[in-house]
Amino acid sequence: MTSNNKNVPRLGVNIDHVATLRQARGENYPSLIQAANTCLASGADQLTIHLREDRRHIQDTDVEAVQLVTKKYGKPLNLEIGCNPSIVEIALTVAPDWICVVPENRQERTTEGGLNLLDQENFDKVLGVCHKLKSNLPNTKISLFLEADEKIIEKALELKNAIDAVEIHTGDYAKNFLDGNEISHFMKAYDRAAKILRNNNIHCHAGHGLTNESVIPLLQSGLFEEYNIGHWIISEALFEGLGNVVKKMKKSFVDVSGEK
Ligand code: PXP
């Protein structure tokens, strides 16, 4: 079921986690391409992958291979990148539909927050990357991964001509939701951030840490046009599929042993 309806937000599925599993054993499975096909055939509106400097999950060859799948389905590829010049060069060659600029450090388990635009050196680096991407890739849209902090969002407006969207980091919200904590302050911050962005014609996306439950209040708020969700979807897919796969393996045992 794809959402052609403009009122239904887009679902981008982050498939890095399939590559993480593959890299853990250095095998060719699980197949990232099969995952890409399955997501798009099942209604995902976009695929998201993060080519990290340390190549811990997505590999260079995966980027083109996933892009071919998105092209086959006529759906966007959203490539997440840090500001490392060699990764930016790859993004320029790939020319994906969207590029989401994210902070990256080698020690983190996953992207731990939005870009720190309040640090001038960092801001200048992001500015340089955005201008380079925009001037070389006129058909690629750019988003910045940011916290819903008013000062940061206001600072992002200085990049207004070089960006198309902001993806709000929902990781802390999602953690607090799962722990049963108060979430109203997150919702207020998201509302303020989305208003500022909308008033400046910048699209508002969301992502990180979301589950099928924590995404509900966000969907109800109507603030975000797009969500990028990965870890929960891939985790839940285990339990939607595990029983069937055990049955399949057990069937081979029984078939080969000739028992009825
Ligand atoms: N958006 C961004 C910018 C991310 O870095 C990630 C994680 O790679 C996601 C969304 C998806 O987060 P999760 O896998 O926790 O759903």
Tab-separated table of C-alpha atoms in Angstrom, residues 151-253:
chain	number	residue	atom	x	y	z
A	151	LYS	CA	18.227	28.231	18.563
A	152	ILE	CA	19.466	25.458	16.265
A	153	ILE	CA	16.427	25.677	14.016
A	154	GLU	CA	16.805	29.471	13.785
A	155	LYS	CA	20.485	29.006	12.925
A	156	ALA	CA	19.504	26.535	10.183
A	157	LEU	CA	17.523	29.339	8.539
A	158	GLU	CA	20.862	30.878	7.582
A	159	LEU	CA	21.229	27.838	5.301
A	160	LYS	CA	17.753	28.335	3.876
A	161	ASN	CA	18.869	28.631	0.255
A	162	ALA	CA	20.946	25.483	0.425
A	163	ILE	CA	18.490	23.101	2.137
A	164	ASP	CA	15.066	21.708	1.364
A	165	ALA	CA	14.203	20.035	4.660
A	166	VAL	CA	15.170	19.455	8.253
A	167	GLU	CA	14.880	15.993	9.761
A	168	ILE	CA	14.169	16.341	13.460
A	169	HIS	CA	16.025	13.884	15.691
A	170	THR	CA	13.376	11.923	17.609
A	171	GLY	CA	15.745	9.577	19.482
A	172	ASP	CA	15.338	11.152	22.936
A	173	TYR	CA	11.572	11.437	22.502
A	174	ALA	CA	11.356	7.770	21.493
A	175	LYS	CA	13.421	6.609	24.495
A	176	ASN	CA	11.281	8.606	26.908
A	177	PHE	CA	8.103	7.307	25.285
A	178	LEU	CA	9.266	3.696	25.712
A	179	ASP	CA	10.203	4.379	29.353
A	180	GLY	CA	6.706	5.731	30.006
A	181	ASN	CA	7.993	9.249	30.739
A	182	GLU	CA	6.328	12.569	30.040
A	183	ILE	CA	6.634	13.499	26.358
A	184	SER	CA	4.650	16.750	26.189
A	185	HIS	CA	7.799	18.925	26.195
A	186	PHE	CA	9.064	17.066	23.129
A	187	MET	CA	5.757	17.630	21.359
A	188	LYS	CA	5.881	21.358	22.192
A	189	ALA	CA	9.429	21.635	20.869
A	190	TYR	CA	8.458	19.759	17.675
A	191	ASP	CA	5.483	22.049	17.188
A	192	ARG	CA	7.654	25.176	17.534
A	193	ALA	CA	10.361	23.805	15.243
A	194	ALA	CA	7.861	22.732	12.574
A	195	LYS	CA	6.193	26.164	12.615
A	196	ILE	CA	9.487	27.977	12.128
A	197	LEU	CA	10.445	25.620	9.311
A	198	ARG	CA	7.070	25.794	7.584
A	199	ASN	CA	7.079	29.608	7.742
A	200	ASN	CA	10.370	29.500	5.900
A	201	ASN	CA	9.286	26.961	3.285
A	202	ILE	CA	11.529	24.245	4.670
A	203	HIS	CA	10.033	20.756	4.843
A	204	CYS	CA	9.926	18.985	8.167
A	205	HIS	CA	10.886	15.311	8.520
A	206	ALA	CA	11.471	13.132	11.583
A	207	GLY	CA	13.468	10.071	12.459
A	208	HIS	CA	15.471	7.963	14.872
A	209	GLY	CA	14.473	5.392	17.429
A	210	LEU	CA	10.792	5.315	16.480
A	211	THR	CA	8.596	2.270	17.001
A	212	ASN	CA	5.065	1.530	15.839
A	213	GLU	CA	3.849	2.906	19.190
A	214	SER	CA	6.046	5.958	19.662
A	215	VAL	CA	5.323	7.125	16.122
A	216	ILE	CA	1.572	7.399	16.821
A	217	PRO	CA	1.536	10.712	18.766
A	218	LEU	CA	3.810	12.172	16.089
A	219	LEU	CA	1.494	11.011	13.305
A	220	GLN	CA	-1.436	12.449	15.231
A	221	SER	CA	0.359	15.781	15.537
A	222	GLY	CA	0.484	16.076	11.743
A	223	LEU	CA	3.782	17.966	12.049
A	224	PHE	CA	6.004	15.811	9.878
A	225	GLU	CA	5.817	15.028	6.172
A	226	GLU	CA	8.256	12.149	6.307
A	227	TYR	CA	9.563	9.606	8.800
A	228	ASN	CA	12.744	7.573	8.483
A	229	ILE	CA	12.499	4.415	10.561
A	230	GLY	CA	14.832	1.438	10.581
A	231	HIS	CA	15.853	-0.357	13.743
A	232	TRP	CA	12.376	-1.178	15.004
A	233	ILE	CA	11.123	-2.287	11.573
A	234	ILE	CA	14.049	-4.643	11.006
A	235	SER	CA	13.854	-5.916	14.615
A	236	GLU	CA	10.128	-6.584	14.394
A	237	ALA	CA	10.617	-8.335	11.046
A	238	LEU	CA	12.545	-11.023	12.955
A	239	PHE	CA	9.474	-12.013	14.903
A	240	GLU	CA	7.128	-11.705	11.957
A	241	GLY	CA	9.384	-14.143	10.100
A	242	LEU	CA	11.263	-16.294	12.611
A	243	GLY	CA	8.558	-18.920	13.102
A	244	ASN	CA	8.179	-19.455	9.348
A	245	VAL	CA	11.898	-19.828	8.867
A	246	VAL	CA	12.230	-22.389	11.674
A	247	LYS	CA	9.329	-24.332	10.066
A	248	LYS	CA	11.123	-24.189	6.692
A	249	MET	CA	14.365	-25.545	8.183
A	250	LYS	CA	12.522	-28.239	10.167
A	251	LYS	CA	10.670	-29.290	7.000
A	252	SER	CA	14.006	-29.936	5.270
A	253	PHE	CA	15.061	-32.142	8.206
